[in-house]
PDB file of C-alpha atoms in Angstrom:
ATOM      1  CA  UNK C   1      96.400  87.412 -24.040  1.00  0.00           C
ATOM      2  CA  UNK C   2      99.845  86.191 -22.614  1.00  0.00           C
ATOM      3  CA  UNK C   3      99.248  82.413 -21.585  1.00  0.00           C
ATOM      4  CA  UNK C   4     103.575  82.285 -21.200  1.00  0.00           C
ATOM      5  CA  UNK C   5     106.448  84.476 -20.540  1.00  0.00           C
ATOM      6  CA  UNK C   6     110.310  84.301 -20.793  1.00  0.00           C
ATOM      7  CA  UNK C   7     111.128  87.634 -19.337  1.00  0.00           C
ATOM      8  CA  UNK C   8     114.869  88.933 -20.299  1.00  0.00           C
ATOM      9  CA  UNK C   9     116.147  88.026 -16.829  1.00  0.00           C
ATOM     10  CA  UNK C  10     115.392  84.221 -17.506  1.00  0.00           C
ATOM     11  CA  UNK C  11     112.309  84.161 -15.334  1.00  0.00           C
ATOM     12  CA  UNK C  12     109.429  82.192 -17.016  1.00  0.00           C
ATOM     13  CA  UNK C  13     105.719  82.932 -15.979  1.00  0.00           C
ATOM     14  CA  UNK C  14     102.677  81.052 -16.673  1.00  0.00           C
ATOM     15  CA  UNK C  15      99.697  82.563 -16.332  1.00  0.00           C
ATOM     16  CA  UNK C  16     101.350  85.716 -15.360  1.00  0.00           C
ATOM     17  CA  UNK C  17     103.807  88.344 -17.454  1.00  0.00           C
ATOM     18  CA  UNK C  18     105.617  89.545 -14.280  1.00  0.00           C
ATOM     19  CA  UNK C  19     107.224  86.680 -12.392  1.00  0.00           C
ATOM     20  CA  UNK C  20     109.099  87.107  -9.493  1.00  0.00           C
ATOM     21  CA  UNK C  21     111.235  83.755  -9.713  1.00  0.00           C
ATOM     22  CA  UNK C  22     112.649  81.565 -12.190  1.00  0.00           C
ATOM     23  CA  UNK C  23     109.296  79.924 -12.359  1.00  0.00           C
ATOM     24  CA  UNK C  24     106.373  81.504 -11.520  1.00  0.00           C
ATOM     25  CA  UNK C  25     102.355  79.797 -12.220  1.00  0.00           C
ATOM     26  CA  UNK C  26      99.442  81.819 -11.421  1.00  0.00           C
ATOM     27  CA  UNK C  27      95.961  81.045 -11.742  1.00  0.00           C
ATOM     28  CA  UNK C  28      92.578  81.292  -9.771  1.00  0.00           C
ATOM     29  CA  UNK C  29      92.323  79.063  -7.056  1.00  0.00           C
ATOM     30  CA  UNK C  30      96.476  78.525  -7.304  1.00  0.00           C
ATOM     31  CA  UNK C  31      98.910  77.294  -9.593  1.00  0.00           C
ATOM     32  CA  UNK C  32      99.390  73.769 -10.494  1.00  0.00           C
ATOM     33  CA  UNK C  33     102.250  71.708 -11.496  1.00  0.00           C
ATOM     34  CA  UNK C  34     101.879  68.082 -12.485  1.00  0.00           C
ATOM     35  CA  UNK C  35     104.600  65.428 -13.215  1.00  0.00           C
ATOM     36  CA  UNK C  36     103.526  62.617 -14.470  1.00  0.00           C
ATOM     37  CA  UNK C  37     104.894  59.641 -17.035  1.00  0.00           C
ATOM     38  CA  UNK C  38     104.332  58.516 -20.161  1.00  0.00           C
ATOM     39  CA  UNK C  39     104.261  54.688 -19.040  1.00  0.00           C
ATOM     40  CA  UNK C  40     100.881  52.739 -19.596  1.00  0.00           C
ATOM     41  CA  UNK C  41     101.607  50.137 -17.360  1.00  0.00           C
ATOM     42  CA  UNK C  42     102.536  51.145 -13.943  1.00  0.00           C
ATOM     43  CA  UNK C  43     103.480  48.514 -10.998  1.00  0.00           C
ATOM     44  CA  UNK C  44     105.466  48.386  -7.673  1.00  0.00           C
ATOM     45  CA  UNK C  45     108.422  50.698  -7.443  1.00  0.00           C
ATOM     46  CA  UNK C  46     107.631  52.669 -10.879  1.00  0.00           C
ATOM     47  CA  UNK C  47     108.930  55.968 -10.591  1.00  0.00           C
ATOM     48  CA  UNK C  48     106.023  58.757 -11.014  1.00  0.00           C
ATOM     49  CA  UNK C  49     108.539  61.641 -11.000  1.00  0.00           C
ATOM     50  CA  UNK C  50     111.498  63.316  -8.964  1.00  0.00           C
ATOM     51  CA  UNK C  51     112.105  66.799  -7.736  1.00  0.00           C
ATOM     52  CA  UNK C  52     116.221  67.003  -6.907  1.00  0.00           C
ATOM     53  CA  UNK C  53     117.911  69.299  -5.256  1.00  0.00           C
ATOM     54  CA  UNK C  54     121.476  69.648  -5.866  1.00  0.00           C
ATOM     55  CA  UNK C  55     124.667  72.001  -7.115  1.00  0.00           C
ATOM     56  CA  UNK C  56     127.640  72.390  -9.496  1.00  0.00           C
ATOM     57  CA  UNK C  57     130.366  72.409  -6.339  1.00  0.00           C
ATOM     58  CA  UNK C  58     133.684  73.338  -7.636  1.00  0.00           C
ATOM     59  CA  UNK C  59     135.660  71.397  -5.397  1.00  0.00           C
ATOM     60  CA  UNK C  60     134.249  68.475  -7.197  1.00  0.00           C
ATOM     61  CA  UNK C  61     133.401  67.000 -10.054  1.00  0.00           C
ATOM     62  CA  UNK C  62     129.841  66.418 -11.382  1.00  0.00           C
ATOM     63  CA  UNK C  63     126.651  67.998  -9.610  1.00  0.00           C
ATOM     64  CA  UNK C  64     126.333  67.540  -6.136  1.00  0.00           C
ATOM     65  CA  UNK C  65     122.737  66.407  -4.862  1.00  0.00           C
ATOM     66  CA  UNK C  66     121.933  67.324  -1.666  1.00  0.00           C
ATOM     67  CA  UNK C  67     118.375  66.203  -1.378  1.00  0.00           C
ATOM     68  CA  UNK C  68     115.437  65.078  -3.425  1.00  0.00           C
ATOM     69  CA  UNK C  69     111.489  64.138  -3.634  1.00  0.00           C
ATOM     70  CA  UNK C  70     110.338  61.110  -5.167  1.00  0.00           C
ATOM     71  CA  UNK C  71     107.372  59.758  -5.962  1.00  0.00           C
ATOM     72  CA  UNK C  72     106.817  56.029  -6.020  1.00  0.00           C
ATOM     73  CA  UNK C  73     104.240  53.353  -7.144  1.00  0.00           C
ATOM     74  CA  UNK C  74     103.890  50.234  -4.087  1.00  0.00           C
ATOM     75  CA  UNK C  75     101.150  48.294  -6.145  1.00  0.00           C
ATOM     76  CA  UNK C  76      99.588  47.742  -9.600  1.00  0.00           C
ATOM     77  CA  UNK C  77      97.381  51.000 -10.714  1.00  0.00           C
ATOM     78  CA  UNK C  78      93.844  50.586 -11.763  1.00  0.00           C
ATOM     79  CA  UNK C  79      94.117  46.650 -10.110  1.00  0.00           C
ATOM     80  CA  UNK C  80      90.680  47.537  -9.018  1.00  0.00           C
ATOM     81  CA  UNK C  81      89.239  49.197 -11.984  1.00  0.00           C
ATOM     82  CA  UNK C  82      89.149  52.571 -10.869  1.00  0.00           C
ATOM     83  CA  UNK C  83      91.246  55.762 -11.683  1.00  0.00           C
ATOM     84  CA  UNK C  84      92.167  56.486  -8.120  1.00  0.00           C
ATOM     85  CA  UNK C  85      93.062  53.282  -7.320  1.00  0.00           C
ATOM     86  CA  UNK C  86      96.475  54.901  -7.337  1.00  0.00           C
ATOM     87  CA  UNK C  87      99.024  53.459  -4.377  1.00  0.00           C
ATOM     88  CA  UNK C  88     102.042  55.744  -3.811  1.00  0.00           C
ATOM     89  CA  UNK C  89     104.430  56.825  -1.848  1.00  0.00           C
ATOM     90  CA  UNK C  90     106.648  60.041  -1.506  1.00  0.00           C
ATOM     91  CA  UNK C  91     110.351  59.675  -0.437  1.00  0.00           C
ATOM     92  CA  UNK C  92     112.115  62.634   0.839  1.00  0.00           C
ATOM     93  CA  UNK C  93     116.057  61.793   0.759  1.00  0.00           C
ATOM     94  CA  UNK C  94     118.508  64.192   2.411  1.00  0.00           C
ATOM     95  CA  UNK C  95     122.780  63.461   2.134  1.00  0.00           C
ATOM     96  CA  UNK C  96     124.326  63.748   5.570  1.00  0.00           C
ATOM     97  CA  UNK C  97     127.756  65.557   6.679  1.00  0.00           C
ATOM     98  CA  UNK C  98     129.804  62.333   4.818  1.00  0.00           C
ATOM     99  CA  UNK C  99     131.032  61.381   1.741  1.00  0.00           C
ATOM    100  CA  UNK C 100     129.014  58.132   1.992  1.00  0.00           C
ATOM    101  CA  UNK C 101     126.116  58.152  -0.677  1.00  0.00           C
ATOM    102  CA  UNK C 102     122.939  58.224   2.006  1.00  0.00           C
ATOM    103  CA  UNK C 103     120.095  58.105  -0.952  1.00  0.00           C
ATOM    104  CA  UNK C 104     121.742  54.189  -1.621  1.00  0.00           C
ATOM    105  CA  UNK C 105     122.859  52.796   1.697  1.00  0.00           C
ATOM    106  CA  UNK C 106     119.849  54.245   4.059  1.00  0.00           C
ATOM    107  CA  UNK C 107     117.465  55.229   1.752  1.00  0.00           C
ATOM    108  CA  UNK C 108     114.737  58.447   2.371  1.00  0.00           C
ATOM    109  CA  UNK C 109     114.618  60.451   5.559  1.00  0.00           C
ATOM    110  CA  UNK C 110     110.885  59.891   5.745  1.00  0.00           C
ATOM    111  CA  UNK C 111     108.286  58.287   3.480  1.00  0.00           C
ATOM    112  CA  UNK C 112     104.575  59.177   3.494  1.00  0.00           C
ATOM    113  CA  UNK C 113     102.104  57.116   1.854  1.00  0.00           C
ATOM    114  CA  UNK C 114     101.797  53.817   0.244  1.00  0.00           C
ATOM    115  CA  UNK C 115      99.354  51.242   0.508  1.00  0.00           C
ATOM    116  CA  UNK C 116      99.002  51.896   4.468  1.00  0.00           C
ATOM    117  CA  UNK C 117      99.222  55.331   4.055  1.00  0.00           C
ATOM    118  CA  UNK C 118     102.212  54.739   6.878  1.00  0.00           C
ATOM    119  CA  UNK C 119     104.792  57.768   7.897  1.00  0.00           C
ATOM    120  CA  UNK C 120     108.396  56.171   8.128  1.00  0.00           C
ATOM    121  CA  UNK C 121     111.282  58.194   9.803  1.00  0.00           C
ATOM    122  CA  UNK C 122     114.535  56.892   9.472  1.00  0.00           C
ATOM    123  CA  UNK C 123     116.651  58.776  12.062  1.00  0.00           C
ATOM    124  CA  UNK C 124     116.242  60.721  16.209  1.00  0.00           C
ATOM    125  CA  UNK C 125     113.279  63.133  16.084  1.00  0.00           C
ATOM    126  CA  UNK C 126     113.327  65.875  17.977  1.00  0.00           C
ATOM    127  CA  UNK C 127     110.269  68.189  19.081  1.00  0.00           C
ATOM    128  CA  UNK C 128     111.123  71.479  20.578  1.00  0.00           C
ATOM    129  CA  UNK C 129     115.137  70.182  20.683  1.00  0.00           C
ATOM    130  CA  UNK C 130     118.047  68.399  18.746  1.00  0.00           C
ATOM    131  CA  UNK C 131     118.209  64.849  19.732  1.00  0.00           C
ATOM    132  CA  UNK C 132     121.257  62.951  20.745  1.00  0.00           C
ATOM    133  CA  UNK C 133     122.550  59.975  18.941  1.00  0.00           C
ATOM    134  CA  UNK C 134     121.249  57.642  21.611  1.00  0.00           C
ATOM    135  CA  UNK C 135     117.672  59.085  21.954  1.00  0.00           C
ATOM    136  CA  UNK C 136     115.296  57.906  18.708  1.00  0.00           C
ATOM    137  CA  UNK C 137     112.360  60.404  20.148  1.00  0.00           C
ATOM    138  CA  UNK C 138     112.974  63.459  22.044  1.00  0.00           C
ATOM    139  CA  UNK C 139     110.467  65.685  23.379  1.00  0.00           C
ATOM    140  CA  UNK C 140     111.251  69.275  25.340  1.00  0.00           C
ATOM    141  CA  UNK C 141     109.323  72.097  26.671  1.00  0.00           C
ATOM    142  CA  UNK C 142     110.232  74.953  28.956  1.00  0.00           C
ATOM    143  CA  UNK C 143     107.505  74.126  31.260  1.00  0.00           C
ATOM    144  CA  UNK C 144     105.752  70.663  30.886  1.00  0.00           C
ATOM    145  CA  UNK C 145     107.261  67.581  28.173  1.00  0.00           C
ATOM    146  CA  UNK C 146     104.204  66.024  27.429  1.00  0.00           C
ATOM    147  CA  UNK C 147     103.008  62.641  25.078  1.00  0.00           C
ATOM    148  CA  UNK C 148      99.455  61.800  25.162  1.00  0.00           C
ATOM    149  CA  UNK C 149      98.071  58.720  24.173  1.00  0.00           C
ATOM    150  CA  UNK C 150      94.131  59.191  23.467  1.00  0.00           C
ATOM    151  CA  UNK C 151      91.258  56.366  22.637  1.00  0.00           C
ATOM    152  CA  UNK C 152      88.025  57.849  22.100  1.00  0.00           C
ATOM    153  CA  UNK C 153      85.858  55.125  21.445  1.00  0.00           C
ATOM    154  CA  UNK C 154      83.598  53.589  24.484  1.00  0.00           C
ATOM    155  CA  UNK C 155      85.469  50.723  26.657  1.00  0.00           C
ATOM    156  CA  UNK C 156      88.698  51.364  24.927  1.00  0.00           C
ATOM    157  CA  UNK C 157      91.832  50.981  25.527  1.00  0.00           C
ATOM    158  CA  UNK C 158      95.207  53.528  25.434  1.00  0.00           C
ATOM    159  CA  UNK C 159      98.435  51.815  25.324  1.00  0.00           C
ATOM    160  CA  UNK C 160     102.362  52.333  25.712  1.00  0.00           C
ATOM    161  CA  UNK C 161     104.157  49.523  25.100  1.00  0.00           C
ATOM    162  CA  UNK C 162     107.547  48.736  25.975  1.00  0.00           C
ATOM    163  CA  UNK C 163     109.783  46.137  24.449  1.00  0.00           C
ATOM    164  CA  UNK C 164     113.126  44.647  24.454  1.00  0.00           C
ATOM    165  CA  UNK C 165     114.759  41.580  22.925  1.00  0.00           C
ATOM    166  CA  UNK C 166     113.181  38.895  25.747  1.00  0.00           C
ATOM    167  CA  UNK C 167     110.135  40.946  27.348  1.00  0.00           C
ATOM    168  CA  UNK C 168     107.199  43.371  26.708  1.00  0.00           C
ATOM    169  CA  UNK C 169     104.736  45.433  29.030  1.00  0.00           C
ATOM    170  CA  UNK C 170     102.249  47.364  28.234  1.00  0.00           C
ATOM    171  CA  UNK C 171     101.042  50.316  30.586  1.00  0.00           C
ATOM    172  CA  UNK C 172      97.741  51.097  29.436  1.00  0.00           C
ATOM    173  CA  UNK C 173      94.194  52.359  30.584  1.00  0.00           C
ATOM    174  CA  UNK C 174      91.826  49.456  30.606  1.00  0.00           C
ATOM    175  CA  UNK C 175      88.610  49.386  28.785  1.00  0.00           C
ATOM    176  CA  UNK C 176      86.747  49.036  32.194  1.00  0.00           C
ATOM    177  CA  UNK C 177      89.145  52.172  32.952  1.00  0.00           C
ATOM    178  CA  UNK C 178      91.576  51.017  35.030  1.00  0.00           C
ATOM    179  CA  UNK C 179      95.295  51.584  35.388  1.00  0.00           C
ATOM    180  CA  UNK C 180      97.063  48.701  34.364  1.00  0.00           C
ATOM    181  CA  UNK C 181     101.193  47.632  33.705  1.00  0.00           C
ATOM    182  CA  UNK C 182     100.304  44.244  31.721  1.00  0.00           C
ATOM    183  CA  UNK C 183     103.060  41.844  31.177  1.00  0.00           C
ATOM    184  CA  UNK C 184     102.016  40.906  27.469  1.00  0.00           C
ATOM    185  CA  UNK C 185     104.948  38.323  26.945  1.00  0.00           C
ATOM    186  CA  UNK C 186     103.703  36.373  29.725  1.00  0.00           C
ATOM    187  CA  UNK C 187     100.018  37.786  29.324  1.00  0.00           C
ATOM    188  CA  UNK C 188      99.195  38.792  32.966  1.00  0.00           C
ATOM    189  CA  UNK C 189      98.398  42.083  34.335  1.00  0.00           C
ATOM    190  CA  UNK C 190     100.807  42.830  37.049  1.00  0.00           C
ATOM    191  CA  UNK C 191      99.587  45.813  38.551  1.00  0.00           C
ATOM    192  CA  UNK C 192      96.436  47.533  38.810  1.00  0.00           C
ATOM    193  CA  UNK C 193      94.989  50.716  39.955  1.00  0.00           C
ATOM    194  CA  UNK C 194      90.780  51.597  39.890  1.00  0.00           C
TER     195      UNK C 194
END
């Protein structure tokens, strides 16, 4: 039996003698690739691995890396004696239109994970459109441009707050259901509707 092939094109298949791409693993219930390191004592900001993406650009110099995956211990492992007590994050870096190096001055795009298990995007987001420069969330739709803000649980509460530098409000549902714009710096409700 074949457990790995390097076909004459350069494509290398595990688990299979006919890959279609460069690397190719096959296996019941799907392949499986693991990256992991060989250090035995892992703590905040260890790297776990990195997956780069990147090319040999003629019109300069050394290998131009467009983007990249890494993944990134935020605490002690095993602090609690137990094998999944594992806290990590995944950082997904992306170079912008400059010649500024974006992966050191800003840092990742987004990060997923960690000891919150917290999504961070740094940059506009845009759902169903491109946002502008001066718009951090952007939502479109041909017909309705909807947000909804849910709490399921009895007598709770759904919130928007707003905030600048002096004030904040919050316009929320009560937990005795009623409509309410709440001045939270000042902590008074200053409108409601039952």
């Amino acid at each position: 039996k074949v457990v790995m092939l390097l076909d004459e094109t350069g494509k290398v298949g595990v688990g299979t003698v006919s890959p279609d791409y460069q690397l190719e693993l096959e296996q019941a219930g799907g392949g499986f690739l693991s990256f992991k390191t060989t250090d035995t004592e892992l703590q905040n900001n260890d790297v776990l691995g990195t997956i780069q993406f990147g090319a040999d650009d003629a019109t300069h110099t050394g290998i131009d890396i467009g983007a990249k995956i890494v993944a990134t211990v935020t605490d002690n492992f095993q602090s609690a004696g137990s094998n999944v007590d594992a806290p990590t994050r995944l950082d997904f870096f992306t170079q912008d239109n400059t010649t500024a190096d974006v992966f050191s001055t800003v840092g990742a795009t987004l990060t997923l994970g960690g000891d919150n298990q917290d999504a961070i995007f740094r940059g506009n987001v845009g759902i169903g459109t491109t946002p502008d420069a001066n718009t951090p969330l952007h939502i479109k739709d041909a017909t309705y441009g909807r947000v909804r803000i849910e709490s399921t649980g009895s007598n709770s509460f759904a919130i928007l707050y707003l905030k600048n530098d002096a004030i904040e409000y919050a316009v929320r549902t009560s937990g005795s259901d009623v409509f309410e714009v709440r001045d939270e710096t000042a902590g008074a409700v200053r409108l409601a509707i039952d």
